[in-house]
């Protein structure tokens, strides 16, 4: 159980032996130049933070969430691969109020031209439902935001629907695909 002295520490215990594994593959298609993977994360949220979590002085629970590093290894110039675990965080009683239940919510990546802070951050993601269903999602990005936009550190999450872009811009797009595949224990 955490006390107030440790309130700023991550409120989670990692599972030493996770079993629910999914291979995540990130593929880049037709980028206007090189892209560097600068970060990849797996997001987990507590589903019952009101009964189990720490309460704010003005009432209501603190949001209990954790963004865990996801190691994606470069396979070739356009492909990265790694493993995410649905059960990476252990359910536990952190405040003596009952067990907090962690749920995997998404994987996300960040790609930039050079890794510099001025670069546009292209940030594809894949929701937990699609990871578990072993699906993939292609997201489209406008080439004009490469290597940077008018705003330093701009994040572009792309769009899964090419029709979101005007027809005259569709030849000026690149895309990423995030794909999930269950790994047998």
JSON list of N, CA and C in Angstrom, two decimals, residues 35 38 55 63 71 75 80 112 127 141 147-148 156:
[
{"chain": "A", "resi": 35, "resn": "UNK", "atom": "N", "xyz": [12.00, 8.73, -41.42]},
{"chain": "A", "resi": 35, "resn": "UNK", "atom": "CA", "xyz": [11.28, 8.90, -40.16]},
{"chain": "A", "resi": 35, "resn": "UNK", "atom": "C", "xyz": [11.99, 8.08, -39.09]},
{"chain": "A", "resi": 38, "resn": "UNK", "atom": "N", "xyz": [10.76, 7.80, -32.27]},
{"chain": "A", "resi": 38, "resn": "UNK", "atom": "CA", "xyz": [11.28, 8.47, -31.07]},
{"chain": "A", "resi": 38, "resn": "UNK", "atom": "C", "xyz": [10.66, 7.95, -29.79]},
{"chain": "A", "resi": 55, "resn": "UNK", "atom": "N", "xyz": [-8.53, 9.92, -3.33]},
{"chain": "A", "resi": 55, "resn": "UNK", "atom": "CA", "xyz": [-9.46, 11.00, -3.65]},
{"chain": "A", "resi": 55, "resn": "UNK", "atom": "C", "xyz": [-8.75, 12.36, -3.60]},
{"chain": "A", "resi": 63, "resn": "UNK", "atom": "N", "xyz": [-7.10, 10.44, -11.45]},
{"chain": "A", "resi": 63, "resn": "UNK", "atom": "CA", "xyz": [-7.10, 9.51, -12.58]},
{"chain": "A", "resi": 63, "resn": "UNK", "atom": "C", "xyz": [-5.91, 8.58, -12.42]},
{"chain": "A", "resi": 71, "resn": "UNK", "atom": "N", "xyz": [8.89, -1.40, -26.34]},
{"chain": "A", "resi": 71, "resn": "UNK", "atom": "CA", "xyz": [10.10, -1.53, -27.16]},
{"chain": "A", "resi": 71, "resn": "UNK", "atom": "C", "xyz": [9.73, -2.05, -28.54]},
{"chain": "A", "resi": 75, "resn": "UNK", "atom": "N", "xyz": [13.05, -3.47, -37.89]},
{"chain": "A", "resi": 75, "resn": "UNK", "atom": "CA", "xyz": [13.22, -4.69, -38.69]},
{"chain": "A", "resi": 75, "resn": "UNK", "atom": "C", "xyz": [13.90, -4.33, -40.02]},
{"chain": "A", "resi": 80, "resn": "UNK", "atom": "N", "xyz": [8.89, -1.65, -37.86]},
{"chain": "A", "resi": 80, "resn": "UNK", "atom": "CA", "xyz": [9.29, -1.86, -36.47]},
{"chain": "A", "resi": 80, "resn": "UNK", "atom": "C", "xyz": [8.36, -2.91, -35.88]},
{"chain": "A", "resi": 112, "resn": "UNK", "atom": "N", "xyz": [9.38, 11.05, -36.06]},
{"chain": "A", "resi": 112, "resn": "UNK", "atom": "CA", "xyz": [9.75, 12.39, -36.51]},
{"chain": "A", "resi": 112, "resn": "UNK", "atom": "C", "xyz": [10.82, 12.27, -37.59]},
{"chain": "A", "resi": 127, "resn": "UNK", "atom": "N", "xyz": [-6.20, 1.22, -30.87]},
{"chain": "A", "resi": 127, "resn": "UNK", "atom": "CA", "xyz": [-7.00, 0.98, -29.68]},
{"chain": "A", "resi": 127, "resn": "UNK", "atom": "C", "xyz": [-6.95, -0.48, -29.24]},
{"chain": "A", "resi": 141, "resn": "UNK", "atom": "N", "xyz": [-1.28, 10.70, -43.31]},
{"chain": "A", "resi": 141, "resn": "UNK", "atom": "CA", "xyz": [-0.67, 11.95, -42.88]},
{"chain": "A", "resi": 141, "resn": "UNK", "atom": "C", "xyz": [-0.34, 12.79, -44.11]},
{"chain": "A", "resi": 147, "resn": "UNK", "atom": "N", "xyz": [9.17, 18.07, -42.84]},
{"chain": "A", "resi": 147, "resn": "UNK", "atom": "CA", "xyz": [9.60, 17.53, -41.54]},
{"chain": "A", "resi": 147, "resn": "UNK", "atom": "C", "xyz": [8.98, 18.26, -40.36]},
{"chain": "A", "resi": 148, "resn": "UNK", "atom": "N", "xyz": [8.46, 19.49, -40.61]},
{"chain": "A", "resi": 148, "resn": "UNK", "atom": "CA", "xyz": [7.86, 20.23, -39.50]},
{"chain": "A", "resi": 148, "resn": "UNK", "atom": "C", "xyz": [6.71, 21.07, -40.04]},
{"chain": "A", "resi": 156, "resn": "UNK", "atom": "N", "xyz": [0.70, 15.18, -35.03]},
{"chain": "A", "resi": 156, "resn": "UNK", "atom": "CA", "xyz": [-0.27, 14.82, -36.06]},
{"chain": "A", "resi": 156, "resn": "UNK", "atom": "C", "xyz": [-0.65, 13.36, -35.82]}
]
